[in-house]
mmCIF file of C-alpha atoms and ligand atoms in Angstrom:
data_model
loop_
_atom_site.group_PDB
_atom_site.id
_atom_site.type_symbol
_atom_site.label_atom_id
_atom_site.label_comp_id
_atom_site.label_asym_id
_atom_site.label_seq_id
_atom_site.Cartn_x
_atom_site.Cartn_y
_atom_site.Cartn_z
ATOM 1 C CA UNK G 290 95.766 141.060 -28.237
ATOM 2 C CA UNK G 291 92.276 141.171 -30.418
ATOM 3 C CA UNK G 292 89.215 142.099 -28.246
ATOM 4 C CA UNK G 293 88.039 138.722 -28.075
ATOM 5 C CA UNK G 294 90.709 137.218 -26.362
ATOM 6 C CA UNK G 295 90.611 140.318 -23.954
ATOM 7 C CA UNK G 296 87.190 140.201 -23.519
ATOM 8 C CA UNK G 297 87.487 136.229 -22.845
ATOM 9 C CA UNK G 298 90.605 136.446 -20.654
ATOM 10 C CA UNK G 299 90.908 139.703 -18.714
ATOM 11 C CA UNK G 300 91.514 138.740 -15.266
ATOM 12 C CA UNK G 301 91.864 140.760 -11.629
ATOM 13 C CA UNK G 302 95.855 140.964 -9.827
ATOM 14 C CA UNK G 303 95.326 141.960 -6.325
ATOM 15 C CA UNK G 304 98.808 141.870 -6.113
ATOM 16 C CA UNK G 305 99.975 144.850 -7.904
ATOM 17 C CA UNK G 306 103.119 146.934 -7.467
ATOM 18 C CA UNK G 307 105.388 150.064 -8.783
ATOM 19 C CA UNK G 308 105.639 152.009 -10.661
ATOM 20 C CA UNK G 309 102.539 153.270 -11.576
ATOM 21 C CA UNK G 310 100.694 153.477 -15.096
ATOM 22 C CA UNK G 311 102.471 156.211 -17.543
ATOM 23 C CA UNK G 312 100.612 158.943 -18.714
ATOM 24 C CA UNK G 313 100.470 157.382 -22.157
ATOM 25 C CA UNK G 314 98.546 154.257 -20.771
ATOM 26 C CA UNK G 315 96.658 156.178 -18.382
ATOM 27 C CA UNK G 316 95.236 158.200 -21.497
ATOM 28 C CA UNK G 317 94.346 155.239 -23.315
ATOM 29 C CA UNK G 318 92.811 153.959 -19.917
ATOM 30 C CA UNK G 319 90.050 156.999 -19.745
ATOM 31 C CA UNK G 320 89.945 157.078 -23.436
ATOM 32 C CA UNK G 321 88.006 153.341 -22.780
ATOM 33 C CA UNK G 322 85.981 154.851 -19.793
ATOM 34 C CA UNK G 323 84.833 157.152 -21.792
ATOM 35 C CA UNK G 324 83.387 154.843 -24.385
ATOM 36 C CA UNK G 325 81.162 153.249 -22.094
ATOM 37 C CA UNK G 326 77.452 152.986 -23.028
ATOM 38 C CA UNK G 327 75.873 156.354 -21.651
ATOM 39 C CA UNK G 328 71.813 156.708 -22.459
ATOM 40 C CA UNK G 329 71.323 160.227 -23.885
ATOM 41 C CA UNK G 330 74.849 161.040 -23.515
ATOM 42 C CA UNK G 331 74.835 162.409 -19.655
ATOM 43 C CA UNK G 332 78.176 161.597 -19.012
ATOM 44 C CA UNK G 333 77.433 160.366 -16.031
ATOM 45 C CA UNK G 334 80.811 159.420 -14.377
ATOM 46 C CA UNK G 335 83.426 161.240 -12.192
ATOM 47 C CA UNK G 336 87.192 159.564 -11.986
ATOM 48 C CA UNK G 337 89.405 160.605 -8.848
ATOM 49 C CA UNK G 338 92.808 159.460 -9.940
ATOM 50 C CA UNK G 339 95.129 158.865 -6.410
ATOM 51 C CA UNK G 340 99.275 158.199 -6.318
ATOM 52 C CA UNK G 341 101.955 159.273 -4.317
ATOM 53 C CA UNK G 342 100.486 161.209 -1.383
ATOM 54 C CA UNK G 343 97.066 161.259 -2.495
ATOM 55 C CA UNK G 344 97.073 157.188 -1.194
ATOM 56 C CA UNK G 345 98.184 158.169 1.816
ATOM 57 C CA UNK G 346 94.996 160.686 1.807
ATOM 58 C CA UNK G 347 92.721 158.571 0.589
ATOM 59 C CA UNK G 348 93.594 156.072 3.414
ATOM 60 C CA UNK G 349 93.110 158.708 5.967
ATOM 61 C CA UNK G 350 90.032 159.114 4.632
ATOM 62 C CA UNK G 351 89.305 155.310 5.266
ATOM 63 C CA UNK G 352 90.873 155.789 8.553
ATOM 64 C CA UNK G 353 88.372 158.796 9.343
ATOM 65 C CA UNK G 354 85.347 156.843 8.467
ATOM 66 C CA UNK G 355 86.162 153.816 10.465
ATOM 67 C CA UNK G 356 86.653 156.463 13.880
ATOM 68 C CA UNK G 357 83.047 158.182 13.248
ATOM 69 C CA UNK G 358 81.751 154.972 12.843
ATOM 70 C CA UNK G 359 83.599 153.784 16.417
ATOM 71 C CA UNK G 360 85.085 156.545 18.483
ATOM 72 C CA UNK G 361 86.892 154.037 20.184
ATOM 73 C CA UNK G 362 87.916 151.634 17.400
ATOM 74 C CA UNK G 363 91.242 150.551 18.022
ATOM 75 C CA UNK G 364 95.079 151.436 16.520
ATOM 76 C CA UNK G 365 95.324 148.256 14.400
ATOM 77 C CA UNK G 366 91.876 148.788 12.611
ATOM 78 C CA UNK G 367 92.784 152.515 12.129
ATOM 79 C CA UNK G 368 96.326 151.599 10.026
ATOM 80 C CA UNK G 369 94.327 149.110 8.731
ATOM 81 C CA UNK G 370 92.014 150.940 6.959
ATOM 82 C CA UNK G 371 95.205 153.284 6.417
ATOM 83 C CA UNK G 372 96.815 150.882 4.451
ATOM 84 C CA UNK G 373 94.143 149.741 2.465
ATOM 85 C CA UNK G 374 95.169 152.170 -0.673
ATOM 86 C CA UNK G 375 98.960 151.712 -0.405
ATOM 87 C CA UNK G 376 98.651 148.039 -1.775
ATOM 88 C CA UNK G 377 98.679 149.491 -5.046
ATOM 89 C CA UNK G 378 100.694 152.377 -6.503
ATOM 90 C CA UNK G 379 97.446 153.546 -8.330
ATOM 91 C CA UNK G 380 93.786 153.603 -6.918
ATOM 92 C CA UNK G 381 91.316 155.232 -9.640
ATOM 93 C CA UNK G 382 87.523 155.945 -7.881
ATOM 94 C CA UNK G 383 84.876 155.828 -10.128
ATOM 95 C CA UNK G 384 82.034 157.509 -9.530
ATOM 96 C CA UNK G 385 78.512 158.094 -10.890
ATOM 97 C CA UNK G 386 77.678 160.811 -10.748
ATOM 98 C CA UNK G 387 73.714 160.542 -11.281
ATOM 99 C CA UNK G 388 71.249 163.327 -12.143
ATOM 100 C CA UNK G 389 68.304 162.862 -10.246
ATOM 101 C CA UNK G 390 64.490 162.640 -11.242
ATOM 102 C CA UNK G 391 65.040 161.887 -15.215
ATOM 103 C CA UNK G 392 62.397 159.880 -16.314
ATOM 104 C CA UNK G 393 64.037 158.405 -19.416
ATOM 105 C CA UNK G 394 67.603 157.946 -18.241
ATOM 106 C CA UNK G 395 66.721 156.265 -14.482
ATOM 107 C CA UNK G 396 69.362 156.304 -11.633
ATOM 108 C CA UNK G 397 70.272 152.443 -12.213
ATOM 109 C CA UNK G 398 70.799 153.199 -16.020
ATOM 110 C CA UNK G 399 73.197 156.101 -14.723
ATOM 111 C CA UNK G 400 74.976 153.662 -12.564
ATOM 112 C CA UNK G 401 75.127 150.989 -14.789
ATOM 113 C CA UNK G 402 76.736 153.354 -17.035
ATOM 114 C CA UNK G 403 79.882 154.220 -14.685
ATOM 115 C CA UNK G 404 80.366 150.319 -14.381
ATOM 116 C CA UNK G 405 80.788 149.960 -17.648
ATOM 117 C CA UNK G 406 83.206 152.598 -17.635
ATOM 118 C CA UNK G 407 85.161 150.805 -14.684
ATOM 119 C CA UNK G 408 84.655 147.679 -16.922
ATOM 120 C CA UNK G 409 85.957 149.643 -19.691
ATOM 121 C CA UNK G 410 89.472 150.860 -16.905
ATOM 122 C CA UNK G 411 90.238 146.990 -16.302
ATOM 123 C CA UNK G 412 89.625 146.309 -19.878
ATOM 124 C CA UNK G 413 92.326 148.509 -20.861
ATOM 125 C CA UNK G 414 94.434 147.993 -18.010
ATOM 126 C CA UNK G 415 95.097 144.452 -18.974
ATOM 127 C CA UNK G 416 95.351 144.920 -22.815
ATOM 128 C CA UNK G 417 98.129 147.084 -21.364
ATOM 129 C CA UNK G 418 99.869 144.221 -19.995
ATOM 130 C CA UNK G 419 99.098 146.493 -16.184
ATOM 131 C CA UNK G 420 97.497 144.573 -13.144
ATOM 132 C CA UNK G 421 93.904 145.951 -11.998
ATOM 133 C CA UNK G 422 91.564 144.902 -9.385
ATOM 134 C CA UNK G 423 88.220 146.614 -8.977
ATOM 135 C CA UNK G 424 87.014 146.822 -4.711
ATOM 136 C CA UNK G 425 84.689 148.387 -3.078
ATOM 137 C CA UNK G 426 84.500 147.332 0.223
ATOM 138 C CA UNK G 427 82.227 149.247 3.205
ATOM 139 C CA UNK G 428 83.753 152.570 2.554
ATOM 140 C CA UNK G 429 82.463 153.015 -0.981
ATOM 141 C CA UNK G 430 78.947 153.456 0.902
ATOM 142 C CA UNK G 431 80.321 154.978 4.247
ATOM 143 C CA UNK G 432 79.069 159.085 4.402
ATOM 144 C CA UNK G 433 82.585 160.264 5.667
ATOM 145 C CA UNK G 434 83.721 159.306 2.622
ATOM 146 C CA UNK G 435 80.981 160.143 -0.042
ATOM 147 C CA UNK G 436 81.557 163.562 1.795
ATOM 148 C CA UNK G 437 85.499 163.564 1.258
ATOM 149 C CA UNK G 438 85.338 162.753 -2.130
ATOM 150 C CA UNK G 439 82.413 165.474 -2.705
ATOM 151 C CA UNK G 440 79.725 162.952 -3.581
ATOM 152 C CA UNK G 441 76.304 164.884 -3.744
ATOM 153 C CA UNK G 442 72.994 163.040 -2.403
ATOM 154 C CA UNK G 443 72.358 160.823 -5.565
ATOM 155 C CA UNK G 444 75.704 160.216 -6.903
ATOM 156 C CA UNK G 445 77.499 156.152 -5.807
ATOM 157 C CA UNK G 446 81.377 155.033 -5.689
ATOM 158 C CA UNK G 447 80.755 152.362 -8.267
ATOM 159 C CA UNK G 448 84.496 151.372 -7.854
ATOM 160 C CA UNK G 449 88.114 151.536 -7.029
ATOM 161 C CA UNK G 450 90.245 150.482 -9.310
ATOM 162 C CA UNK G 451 93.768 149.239 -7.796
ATOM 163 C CA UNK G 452 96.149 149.403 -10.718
ATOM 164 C CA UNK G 453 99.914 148.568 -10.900
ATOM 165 C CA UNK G 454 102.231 146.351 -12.637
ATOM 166 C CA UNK G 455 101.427 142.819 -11.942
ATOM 167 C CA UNK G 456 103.188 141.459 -8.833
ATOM 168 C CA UNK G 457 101.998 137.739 -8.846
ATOM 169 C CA UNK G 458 100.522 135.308 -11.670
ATOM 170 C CA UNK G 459 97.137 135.907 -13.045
ATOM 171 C CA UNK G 460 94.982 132.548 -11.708
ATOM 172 C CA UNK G 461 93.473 130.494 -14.176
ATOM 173 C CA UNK G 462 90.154 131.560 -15.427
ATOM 174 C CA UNK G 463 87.170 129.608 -14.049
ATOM 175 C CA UNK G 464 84.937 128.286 -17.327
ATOM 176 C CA UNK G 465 81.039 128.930 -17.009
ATOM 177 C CA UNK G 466 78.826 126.201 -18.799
ATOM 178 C CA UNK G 467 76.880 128.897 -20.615
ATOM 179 C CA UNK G 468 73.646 126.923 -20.199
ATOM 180 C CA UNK G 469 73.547 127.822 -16.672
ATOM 181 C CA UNK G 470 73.152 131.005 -17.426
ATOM 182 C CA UNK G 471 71.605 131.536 -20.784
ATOM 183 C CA UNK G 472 67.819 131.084 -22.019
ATOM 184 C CA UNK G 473 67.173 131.276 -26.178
ATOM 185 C CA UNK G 474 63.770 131.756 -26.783
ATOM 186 C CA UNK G 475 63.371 130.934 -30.582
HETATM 187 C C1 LIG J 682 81.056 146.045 -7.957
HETATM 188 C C2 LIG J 682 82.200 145.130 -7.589
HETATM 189 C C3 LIG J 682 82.808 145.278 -6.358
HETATM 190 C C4 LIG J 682 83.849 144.421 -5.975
HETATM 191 N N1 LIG J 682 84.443 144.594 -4.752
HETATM 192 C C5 LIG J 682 85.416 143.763 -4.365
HETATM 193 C C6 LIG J 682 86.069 143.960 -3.119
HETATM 194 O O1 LIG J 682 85.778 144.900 -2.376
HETATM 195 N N2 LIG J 682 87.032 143.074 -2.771
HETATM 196 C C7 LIG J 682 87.382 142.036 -3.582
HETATM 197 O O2 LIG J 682 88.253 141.244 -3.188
HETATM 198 N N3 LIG J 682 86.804 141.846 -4.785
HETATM 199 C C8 LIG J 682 85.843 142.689 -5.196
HETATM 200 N N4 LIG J 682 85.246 142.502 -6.420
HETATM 201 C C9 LIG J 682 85.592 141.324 -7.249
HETATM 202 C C10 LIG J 682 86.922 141.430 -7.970
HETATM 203 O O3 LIG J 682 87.099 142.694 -8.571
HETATM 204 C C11 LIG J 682 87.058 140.360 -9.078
HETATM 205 O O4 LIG J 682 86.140 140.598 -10.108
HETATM 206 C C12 LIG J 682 86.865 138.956 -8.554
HETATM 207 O O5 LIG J 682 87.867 138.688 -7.606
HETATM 208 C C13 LIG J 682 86.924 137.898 -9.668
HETATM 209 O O6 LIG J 682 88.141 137.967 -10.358
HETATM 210 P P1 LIG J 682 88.179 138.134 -11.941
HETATM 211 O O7 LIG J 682 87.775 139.574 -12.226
HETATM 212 O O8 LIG J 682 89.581 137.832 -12.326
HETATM 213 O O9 LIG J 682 87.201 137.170 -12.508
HETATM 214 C C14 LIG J 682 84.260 143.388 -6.848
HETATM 215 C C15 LIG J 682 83.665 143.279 -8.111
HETATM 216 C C16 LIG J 682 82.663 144.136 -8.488
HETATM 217 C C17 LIG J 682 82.028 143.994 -9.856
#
């Protein structure tokens, strides 16, 4: 696939099953992250790779945050939230991790920076022929689980990336008149 055509026709699969990526595709997965834009080279980005078990922890996590939020949410919202990880057999987190107060290199820029990186995951995820779906959902910004996955005070869960072999068919792409959206100034 050249880059145009994957840069004109990557699309999300929330369905997504087993197994999950090799280690050969997952190094050419970070290998993209890593190329992401970065102002003054900070680095500023943090992956937390989960499969197997570590689903299963992450959802407990999930599971965690909803009962702090309600003590007495009920059974079906806690396996809910459970769940929420196992519908792929690979969940990446990508996080920024931000160094605060730098006047040249702002937090957004820092930010921005780790989405192009998760940008750069689903990028390589589907010139890999895998599924990927970037959510975020409420617990990205709940505090039970900034704390769980060692967050400090500035740093944001830009993403998480479900990955896994496609389980359903990619739907069509929606076309954009570029007008809408574009202003030359010549
Ligand atoms: C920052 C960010 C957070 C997102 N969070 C969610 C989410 O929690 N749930 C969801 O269904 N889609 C979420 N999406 C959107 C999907 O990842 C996807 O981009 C969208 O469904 C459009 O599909 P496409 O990527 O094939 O165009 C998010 C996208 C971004 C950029």
């Amino acid at each position: 696939m050249d880059a145009l055509t994957l840069l004109h026709e990557r699309s999300s699969m929330g369905k997504l099953m087993g197994p999950p990526p090799g280690p050969e595709q997952l190094e050419a997965i970070y290998r993209a992250a890593l190329r992401a834009p970065d102002h003054k080279e900070l680095r500023p980005w943090r992956f937390i790779e989960f499969s197997g078990e570590g689903l299963s922890r992450l959802g407990e996590l999930f599971a965690e945050a909803e009962y702090r939020e309600d003590p007495h949410v009920g059974d079906a919202a806690l396996d809910s939230a459970r769940k929420k990880p196992l519908r792929a057999p690979m969940v990446i987190a990508v996080i920024a991790r931000v160094t605060p107060d730098l006047i040249k290199v702002p937090k957004i820029e820092q930010v921005i920076s780790a989405g192009c990186a998760a940008h750069g995951i689903l990028l390589a995820a589907h010139a890999l022929g895998l599924g990927a779906m970037w959510r975020s959902g409420k617990y990205a910004f709940d505090p039970t689980v900034r704390k769980g996955l060692g967050l400090e005070e500035d740093d944001e869960v830009v993403a998480f990336i479900y990955l896994g072999q496609l389980g359903g068919r990619h739907k069509p792409i929606a076309e954009h008149r570029q007008e809408d959206f574009v202003e030359r100034w010549v």
